[in-house]
């Protein structure tokens, strides 16, 4: 079943100026329910623009976007946020630093529900939060009264991931969410991400500069170039894809992957 359908999406920045740039060019792609799609491409390829278009941060010049069969093109970002979870590269985004872990999770858990944090977080909710935190294996279940601002970047990103998925979204957007973390922490956060996505069968779109991660996690990979879909990999073709083969495919189209993407 189709979960995300993007039809002929186009976005141009700085129209009718010397700095005009087509960020998305007639982009069309469909993601089925439960798919975990990794997105790669050089800087300026349109990866973040695509993510912003889906989330509603940017409006399309033309084209349409459907989520679970509903045309969400006219919806504002805050309206889409009820259905879409998102993580950014910066671990400081997505949480309220002065609020405790428990309070942050309470806000996320109330998303789309007729309830308010001011009513209080009941015992059943606290037990759920503690259970979900324990699954992260970071010891945060014993620090629920700790302000999030006192946590490390990796811990905050794990909390943000939990907040984005504690009410299962129709779609999860991961915008280079491990790029600002040290390698060991990034690996841990990716393992947590993979576990949560698989266990909850969450349709996911993830931008990454780590080609190994792009081919290892998820079940599909797409390559963007100058705002267009250049390559789509799935099944056996993706399983047999190597870094060298991918670089060869890219260079055959007169493009060059940036050094930051070649990570082994």
PDB file of C-alpha atoms in Angstrom, residues 12-256:
ATOM      1  CA  UNK A  12      12.830  26.967  -7.460  1.00  0.00           C
ATOM      2  CA  UNK A  13      14.675  29.345  -5.159  1.00  0.00           C
ATOM      3  CA  UNK A  14      15.312  33.037  -5.972  1.00  0.00           C
ATOM      4  CA  UNK A  15      13.095  33.034  -9.037  1.00  0.00           C
ATOM      5  CA  UNK A  16      13.841  35.515 -11.791  1.00  0.00           C
ATOM      6  CA  UNK A  17      17.169  36.549 -10.282  1.00  0.00           C
ATOM      7  CA  UNK A  18      20.786  35.790 -11.120  1.00  0.00           C
ATOM      8  CA  UNK A  19      20.741  33.401  -8.152  1.00  0.00           C
ATOM      9  CA  UNK A  20      17.793  31.347  -9.419  1.00  0.00           C
ATOM     10  CA  UNK A  21      18.250  27.676  -8.597  1.00  0.00           C
ATOM     11  CA  UNK A  22      15.991  24.714  -9.235  1.00  0.00           C
ATOM     12  CA  UNK A  23      16.141  22.720  -5.996  1.00  0.00           C
ATOM     13  CA  UNK A  24      13.613  20.065  -7.071  1.00  0.00           C
ATOM     14  CA  UNK A  25      12.957  19.226 -10.710  1.00  0.00           C
ATOM     15  CA  UNK A  26       9.768  17.339 -11.538  1.00  0.00           C
ATOM     16  CA  UNK A  27      10.503  14.879  -8.719  1.00  0.00           C
ATOM     17  CA  UNK A  28       8.238  11.817  -8.663  1.00  0.00           C
ATOM     18  CA  UNK A  29       8.593   8.923  -6.228  1.00  0.00           C
ATOM     19  CA  UNK A  30       6.374   6.540  -4.251  1.00  0.00           C
ATOM     20  CA  UNK A  31       7.122   4.947  -0.889  1.00  0.00           C
ATOM     21  CA  UNK A  32       5.064   1.970   0.231  1.00  0.00           C
ATOM     22  CA  UNK A  33       3.873   1.461   3.784  1.00  0.00           C
ATOM     23  CA  UNK A  34       6.700   0.080   5.935  1.00  0.00           C
ATOM     24  CA  UNK A  35       9.475   1.058   3.509  1.00  0.00           C
ATOM     25  CA  UNK A  36      12.702   2.457   4.972  1.00  0.00           C
ATOM     26  CA  UNK A  37      14.238   4.578   2.196  1.00  0.00           C
ATOM     27  CA  UNK A  38      17.727   6.064   2.488  1.00  0.00           C
ATOM     28  CA  UNK A  39      18.528   9.196   0.489  1.00  0.00           C
ATOM     29  CA  UNK A  40      22.012  10.113  -0.737  1.00  0.00           C
ATOM     30  CA  UNK A  41      23.517  12.735  -3.024  1.00  0.00           C
ATOM     31  CA  UNK A  42      26.119  15.495  -3.060  1.00  0.00           C
ATOM     32  CA  UNK A  43      25.650  18.843  -1.359  1.00  0.00           C
ATOM     33  CA  UNK A  44      22.983  20.786  -3.225  1.00  0.00           C
ATOM     34  CA  UNK A  45      21.445  17.662  -4.734  1.00  0.00           C
ATOM     35  CA  UNK A  46      18.039  18.492  -3.239  1.00  0.00           C
ATOM     36  CA  UNK A  47      17.947  16.068  -0.310  1.00  0.00           C
ATOM     37  CA  UNK A  48      16.970  18.541   2.412  1.00  0.00           C
ATOM     38  CA  UNK A  49      14.685  20.401   0.014  1.00  0.00           C
ATOM     39  CA  UNK A  50      12.822  17.144  -0.580  1.00  0.00           C
ATOM     40  CA  UNK A  51      12.526  16.594   3.170  1.00  0.00           C
ATOM     41  CA  UNK A  52      11.305  20.160   3.715  1.00  0.00           C
ATOM     42  CA  UNK A  53       8.756  19.791   0.919  1.00  0.00           C
ATOM     43  CA  UNK A  54       7.328  16.637   2.471  1.00  0.00           C
ATOM     44  CA  UNK A  55       7.215  18.129   5.983  1.00  0.00           C
ATOM     45  CA  UNK A  56       5.603  21.335   4.746  1.00  0.00           C
ATOM     46  CA  UNK A  57       8.525  23.648   5.540  1.00  0.00           C
ATOM     47  CA  UNK A  58       8.680  24.528   1.842  1.00  0.00           C
ATOM     48  CA  UNK A  59       5.739  24.923  -0.540  1.00  0.00           C
ATOM     49  CA  UNK A  60       5.842  23.356  -3.988  1.00  0.00           C
ATOM     50  CA  UNK A  61       5.886  25.522  -7.090  1.00  0.00           C
ATOM     51  CA  UNK A  62       4.069  22.676  -8.783  1.00  0.00           C
ATOM     52  CA  UNK A  63       3.232  19.049  -8.077  1.00  0.00           C
ATOM     53  CA  UNK A  64       1.400  17.225  -5.282  1.00  0.00           C
ATOM     54  CA  UNK A  65       2.217  15.173  -2.210  1.00  0.00           C
ATOM     55  CA  UNK A  66      -0.024  12.444  -0.831  1.00  0.00           C
ATOM     56  CA  UNK A  67       0.290  10.793   2.586  1.00  0.00           C
ATOM     57  CA  UNK A  68      -1.665   7.601   3.182  1.00  0.00           C
ATOM     58  CA  UNK A  69      -3.925   8.476   0.257  1.00  0.00           C
ATOM     59  CA  UNK A  70      -4.621  12.049   1.443  1.00  0.00           C
ATOM     60  CA  UNK A  71      -3.486  15.075  -0.544  1.00  0.00           C
ATOM     61  CA  UNK A  72      -1.409  17.001   2.016  1.00  0.00           C
ATOM     62  CA  UNK A  73      -0.063  19.555  -0.474  1.00  0.00           C
ATOM     63  CA  UNK A  74      -2.275  22.395   0.865  1.00  0.00           C
ATOM     64  CA  UNK A  75      -1.630  21.551   4.542  1.00  0.00           C
ATOM     65  CA  UNK A  76       0.629  23.729   6.680  1.00  0.00           C
ATOM     66  CA  UNK A  77       3.681  22.302   8.432  1.00  0.00           C
ATOM     67  CA  UNK A  78       1.994  22.172  11.851  1.00  0.00           C
ATOM     68  CA  UNK A  79      -0.913  20.246  10.361  1.00  0.00           C
ATOM     69  CA  UNK A  80       1.399  17.684   8.778  1.00  0.00           C
ATOM     70  CA  UNK A  81       3.344  17.385  12.061  1.00  0.00           C
ATOM     71  CA  UNK A  82       0.426  15.465  13.544  1.00  0.00           C
ATOM     72  CA  UNK A  83       1.150  12.694  11.040  1.00  0.00           C
ATOM     73  CA  UNK A  84       4.880  13.119  10.412  1.00  0.00           C
ATOM     74  CA  UNK A  85       7.759  12.711  12.872  1.00  0.00           C
ATOM     75  CA  UNK A  86      11.064  14.414  12.082  1.00  0.00           C
ATOM     76  CA  UNK A  87      14.629  14.498  13.391  1.00  0.00           C
ATOM     77  CA  UNK A  88      17.253  17.035  12.370  1.00  0.00           C
ATOM     78  CA  UNK A  89      21.039  16.997  12.279  1.00  0.00           C
ATOM     79  CA  UNK A  90      21.266  19.292  15.298  1.00  0.00           C
ATOM     80  CA  UNK A  91      20.627  17.298  18.526  1.00  0.00           C
ATOM     81  CA  UNK A  92      19.486  20.536  20.206  1.00  0.00           C
ATOM     82  CA  UNK A  93      16.391  20.729  17.998  1.00  0.00           C
ATOM     83  CA  UNK A  94      13.276  18.778  18.815  1.00  0.00           C
ATOM     84  CA  UNK A  95      13.393  18.968  22.617  1.00  0.00           C
ATOM     85  CA  UNK A  96      12.688  21.605  25.267  1.00  0.00           C
ATOM     86  CA  UNK A  97      15.979  21.824  27.221  1.00  0.00           C
ATOM     87  CA  UNK A  98      14.525  23.283  30.418  1.00  0.00           C
ATOM     88  CA  UNK A  99      11.883  20.546  30.663  1.00  0.00           C
ATOM     89  CA  UNK A 100      12.579  17.090  32.046  1.00  0.00           C
ATOM     90  CA  UNK A 101      12.773  13.909  29.986  1.00  0.00           C
ATOM     91  CA  UNK A 102       9.389  12.939  31.389  1.00  0.00           C
ATOM     92  CA  UNK A 103       7.813  16.277  30.442  1.00  0.00           C
ATOM     93  CA  UNK A 104       9.239  16.197  26.914  1.00  0.00           C
ATOM     94  CA  UNK A 105       7.866  12.705  26.381  1.00  0.00           C
ATOM     95  CA  UNK A 106       4.550  13.858  27.823  1.00  0.00           C
ATOM     96  CA  UNK A 107       4.303  16.613  25.239  1.00  0.00           C
ATOM     97  CA  UNK A 108       5.115  14.208  22.418  1.00  0.00           C
ATOM     98  CA  UNK A 109       2.651  11.608  23.715  1.00  0.00           C
ATOM     99  CA  UNK A 110      -0.140  14.187  23.759  1.00  0.00           C
ATOM    100  CA  UNK A 111       0.340  14.946  20.056  1.00  0.00           C
ATOM    101  CA  UNK A 112      -2.969  14.732  18.261  1.00  0.00           C
ATOM    102  CA  UNK A 113      -4.855  13.965  21.464  1.00  0.00           C
ATOM    103  CA  UNK A 114      -7.347  16.093  23.368  1.00  0.00           C
ATOM    104  CA  UNK A 115      -5.236  16.445  26.436  1.00  0.00           C
ATOM    105  CA  UNK A 116      -2.850  18.916  28.018  1.00  0.00           C
ATOM    106  CA  UNK A 117       0.391  18.598  29.892  1.00  0.00           C
ATOM    107  CA  UNK A 118      -1.062  20.906  32.520  1.00  0.00           C
ATOM    108  CA  UNK A 119      -3.439  18.105  33.527  1.00  0.00           C
ATOM    109  CA  UNK A 120      -0.396  16.117  34.569  1.00  0.00           C
ATOM    110  CA  UNK A 121       1.275  12.939  33.397  1.00  0.00           C
ATOM    111  CA  UNK A 122      -0.514   9.973  34.897  1.00  0.00           C
ATOM    112  CA  UNK A 123       1.106   6.896  36.366  1.00  0.00           C
ATOM    113  CA  UNK A 124       0.277   4.758  33.347  1.00  0.00           C
ATOM    114  CA  UNK A 125       2.038   7.224  31.059  1.00  0.00           C
ATOM    115  CA  UNK A 126       5.105   7.307  33.316  1.00  0.00           C
ATOM    116  CA  UNK A 127       5.306   3.511  33.229  1.00  0.00           C
ATOM    117  CA  UNK A 128       5.117   3.582  29.422  1.00  0.00           C
ATOM    118  CA  UNK A 129       7.844   6.238  29.214  1.00  0.00           C
ATOM    119  CA  UNK A 130      10.079   4.260  31.565  1.00  0.00           C
ATOM    120  CA  UNK A 131       9.570   1.110  29.486  1.00  0.00           C
ATOM    121  CA  UNK A 132      10.344   2.848  26.219  1.00  0.00           C
ATOM    122  CA  UNK A 133      13.386   4.606  27.678  1.00  0.00           C
ATOM    123  CA  UNK A 134      14.734   1.303  28.982  1.00  0.00           C
ATOM    124  CA  UNK A 135      14.617  -0.060  25.431  1.00  0.00           C
ATOM    125  CA  UNK A 136      17.142   2.619  24.411  1.00  0.00           C
ATOM    126  CA  UNK A 137      19.668   0.979  26.737  1.00  0.00           C
ATOM    127  CA  UNK A 138      21.127   4.344  27.768  1.00  0.00           C
ATOM    128  CA  UNK A 139      20.078   4.337  31.421  1.00  0.00           C
ATOM    129  CA  UNK A 140      17.681   7.236  30.836  1.00  0.00           C
ATOM    130  CA  UNK A 141      14.766   5.426  32.468  1.00  0.00           C
ATOM    131  CA  UNK A 142      16.388   6.281  35.812  1.00  0.00           C
ATOM    132  CA  UNK A 143      16.800   9.971  34.913  1.00  0.00           C
ATOM    133  CA  UNK A 144      13.245  10.920  33.948  1.00  0.00           C
ATOM    134  CA  UNK A 145      13.290  14.015  36.183  1.00  0.00           C
ATOM    135  CA  UNK A 146      16.508  15.282  34.565  1.00  0.00           C
ATOM    136  CA  UNK A 147      16.219  18.410  32.342  1.00  0.00           C
ATOM    137  CA  UNK A 148      16.947  17.413  28.756  1.00  0.00           C
ATOM    138  CA  UNK A 149      19.423  20.287  28.456  1.00  0.00           C
ATOM    139  CA  UNK A 150      21.800  18.389  30.758  1.00  0.00           C
ATOM    140  CA  UNK A 151      22.010  15.369  28.451  1.00  0.00           C
ATOM    141  CA  UNK A 152      24.705  14.643  25.861  1.00  0.00           C
ATOM    142  CA  UNK A 153      24.041  15.155  22.167  1.00  0.00           C
ATOM    143  CA  UNK A 154      23.560  11.437  21.577  1.00  0.00           C
ATOM    144  CA  UNK A 155      21.178  11.115  24.513  1.00  0.00           C
ATOM    145  CA  UNK A 156      19.158  14.109  23.310  1.00  0.00           C
ATOM    146  CA  UNK A 157      18.951  12.679  19.801  1.00  0.00           C
ATOM    147  CA  UNK A 158      17.755   9.345  21.215  1.00  0.00           C
ATOM    148  CA  UNK A 159      15.106  11.194  23.249  1.00  0.00           C
ATOM    149  CA  UNK A 160      14.042  13.150  20.149  1.00  0.00           C
ATOM    150  CA  UNK A 161      13.744   9.885  18.222  1.00  0.00           C
ATOM    151  CA  UNK A 162      11.582   8.429  20.969  1.00  0.00           C
ATOM    152  CA  UNK A 163       9.442  11.578  21.022  1.00  0.00           C
ATOM    153  CA  UNK A 164       8.935  11.362  17.251  1.00  0.00           C
ATOM    154  CA  UNK A 165       7.790   7.741  17.439  1.00  0.00           C
ATOM    155  CA  UNK A 166       6.105   7.290  20.842  1.00  0.00           C
ATOM    156  CA  UNK A 167       2.872   7.945  18.961  1.00  0.00           C
ATOM    157  CA  UNK A 168       3.550   5.990  15.778  1.00  0.00           C
ATOM    158  CA  UNK A 169       3.664   8.489  12.896  1.00  0.00           C
ATOM    159  CA  UNK A 170       2.510   7.709   9.387  1.00  0.00           C
ATOM    160  CA  UNK A 171       5.937   8.855   8.208  1.00  0.00           C
ATOM    161  CA  UNK A 172       9.308   9.413   9.904  1.00  0.00           C
ATOM    162  CA  UNK A 173      11.784  11.884   8.368  1.00  0.00           C
ATOM    163  CA  UNK A 174      15.434  11.594   9.429  1.00  0.00           C
ATOM    164  CA  UNK A 175      17.504  14.514   8.164  1.00  0.00           C
ATOM    165  CA  UNK A 176      21.130  13.426   8.732  1.00  0.00           C
ATOM    166  CA  UNK A 177      20.196  12.822  12.369  1.00  0.00           C
ATOM    167  CA  UNK A 178      23.550  11.239  13.289  1.00  0.00           C
ATOM    168  CA  UNK A 179      25.862  13.616  11.378  1.00  0.00           C
ATOM    169  CA  UNK A 180      26.680  15.819  14.378  1.00  0.00           C
ATOM    170  CA  UNK A 181      27.513  12.888  16.667  1.00  0.00           C
ATOM    171  CA  UNK A 182      30.844  11.170  17.216  1.00  0.00           C
ATOM    172  CA  UNK A 183      31.195   7.837  15.320  1.00  0.00           C
ATOM    173  CA  UNK A 184      30.500   5.583  18.312  1.00  0.00           C
ATOM    174  CA  UNK A 185      27.429   7.554  19.397  1.00  0.00           C
ATOM    175  CA  UNK A 186      26.204   7.821  15.803  1.00  0.00           C
ATOM    176  CA  UNK A 187      26.398   4.034  15.465  1.00  0.00           C
ATOM    177  CA  UNK A 188      24.411   3.601  18.673  1.00  0.00           C
ATOM    178  CA  UNK A 189      21.719   6.051  17.571  1.00  0.00           C
ATOM    179  CA  UNK A 190      21.465   4.295  14.190  1.00  0.00           C
ATOM    180  CA  UNK A 191      21.007   0.934  15.929  1.00  0.00           C
ATOM    181  CA  UNK A 192      18.246   2.433  18.085  1.00  0.00           C
ATOM    182  CA  UNK A 193      16.670   3.999  15.003  1.00  0.00           C
ATOM    183  CA  UNK A 194      16.682   0.705  13.104  1.00  0.00           C
ATOM    184  CA  UNK A 195      15.169  -1.139  16.068  1.00  0.00           C
ATOM    185  CA  UNK A 196      12.330   1.360  16.571  1.00  0.00           C
ATOM    186  CA  UNK A 197      11.535   1.567  12.840  1.00  0.00           C
ATOM    187  CA  UNK A 198      11.448  -2.212  12.423  1.00  0.00           C
ATOM    188  CA  UNK A 199       9.468  -2.965  15.581  1.00  0.00           C
ATOM    189  CA  UNK A 200       6.805  -0.381  14.742  1.00  0.00           C
ATOM    190  CA  UNK A 201       6.931  -0.856  10.955  1.00  0.00           C
ATOM    191  CA  UNK A 202       7.306   2.905  10.462  1.00  0.00           C
ATOM    192  CA  UNK A 203       7.555   4.224   6.912  1.00  0.00           C
ATOM    193  CA  UNK A 204      10.834   6.134   6.955  1.00  0.00           C
ATOM    194  CA  UNK A 205      12.809   8.502   4.742  1.00  0.00           C
ATOM    195  CA  UNK A 206      16.414   9.057   5.877  1.00  0.00           C
ATOM    196  CA  UNK A 207      19.041  11.414   4.457  1.00  0.00           C
ATOM    197  CA  UNK A 208      22.603  10.307   5.114  1.00  0.00           C
ATOM    198  CA  UNK A 209      26.115  11.142   3.909  1.00  0.00           C
ATOM    199  CA  UNK A 210      27.296   7.740   5.089  1.00  0.00           C
ATOM    200  CA  UNK A 211      27.057   5.468   2.066  1.00  0.00           C
ATOM    201  CA  UNK A 212      27.649   2.352   4.160  1.00  0.00           C
ATOM    202  CA  UNK A 213      24.637   3.271   6.297  1.00  0.00           C
ATOM    203  CA  UNK A 214      22.633   4.104   3.187  1.00  0.00           C
ATOM    204  CA  UNK A 215      23.139   0.603   1.801  1.00  0.00           C
ATOM    205  CA  UNK A 216      23.037  -1.240   5.142  1.00  0.00           C
ATOM    206  CA  UNK A 217      19.888   0.209   6.719  1.00  0.00           C
ATOM    207  CA  UNK A 218      16.423   0.136   5.247  1.00  0.00           C
ATOM    208  CA  UNK A 219      15.225  -1.650   2.125  1.00  0.00           C
ATOM    209  CA  UNK A 220      15.533   1.003  -0.582  1.00  0.00           C
ATOM    210  CA  UNK A 221      18.033   3.701  -1.542  1.00  0.00           C
ATOM    211  CA  UNK A 222      17.561   6.677  -3.841  1.00  0.00           C
ATOM    212  CA  UNK A 223      20.259   8.935  -5.265  1.00  0.00           C
ATOM    213  CA  UNK A 224      19.494  12.574  -6.008  1.00  0.00           C
ATOM    214  CA  UNK A 225      21.379  14.888  -8.340  1.00  0.00           C
ATOM    215  CA  UNK A 226      20.566  18.543  -9.066  1.00  0.00           C
ATOM    216  CA  UNK A 227      17.054  18.148  -7.710  1.00  0.00           C
ATOM    217  CA  UNK A 228      16.197  15.072  -9.748  1.00  0.00           C
ATOM    218  CA  UNK A 229      15.868  11.390  -8.948  1.00  0.00           C
ATOM    219  CA  UNK A 230      18.937   9.862 -10.550  1.00  0.00           C
ATOM    220  CA  UNK A 231      18.880   6.289  -9.260  1.00  0.00           C
ATOM    221  CA  UNK A 232      16.566   4.045  -7.245  1.00  0.00           C
ATOM    222  CA  UNK A 233      17.895   0.837  -5.690  1.00  0.00           C
ATOM    223  CA  UNK A 234      15.957  -2.008  -4.104  1.00  0.00           C
ATOM    224  CA  UNK A 235      15.920  -5.794  -3.885  1.00  0.00           C
ATOM    225  CA  UNK A 236      18.842  -7.793  -5.256  1.00  0.00           C
ATOM    226  CA  UNK A 237      20.345  -4.803  -7.073  1.00  0.00           C
ATOM    227  CA  UNK A 238      20.661  -2.939  -3.771  1.00  0.00           C
ATOM    228  CA  UNK A 239      21.950  -5.996  -1.909  1.00  0.00           C
ATOM    229  CA  UNK A 240      24.735  -6.412  -4.447  1.00  0.00           C
ATOM    230  CA  UNK A 241      25.568  -2.714  -4.634  1.00  0.00           C
ATOM    231  CA  UNK A 242      29.024  -1.692  -3.425  1.00  0.00           C
ATOM    232  CA  UNK A 243      30.609   1.688  -2.870  1.00  0.00           C
ATOM    233  CA  UNK A 244      32.736   1.286  -6.003  1.00  0.00           C
ATOM    234  CA  UNK A 245      29.729   0.348  -8.137  1.00  0.00           C
ATOM    235  CA  UNK A 246      27.756   3.305  -6.787  1.00  0.00           C
ATOM    236  CA  UNK A 247      30.592   5.719  -7.475  1.00  0.00           C
ATOM    237  CA  UNK A 248      30.895   4.325 -10.996  1.00  0.00           C
ATOM    238  CA  UNK A 249      27.173   4.822 -11.638  1.00  0.00           C
ATOM    239  CA  UNK A 250      27.386   8.362 -10.348  1.00  0.00           C
ATOM    240  CA  UNK A 251      30.473   9.314 -12.337  1.00  0.00           C
ATOM    241  CA  UNK A 252      28.937   7.867 -15.508  1.00  0.00           C
ATOM    242  CA  UNK A 253      26.419  10.704 -15.266  1.00  0.00           C
ATOM    243  CA  UNK A 254      29.216  13.282 -15.070  1.00  0.00           C
ATOM    244  CA  UNK A 255      28.673  13.841 -11.359  1.00  0.00           C
ATOM    245  CA  UNK A 256      31.025  13.530  -8.412  1.00  0.00           C
TER     246      UNK A 256
END
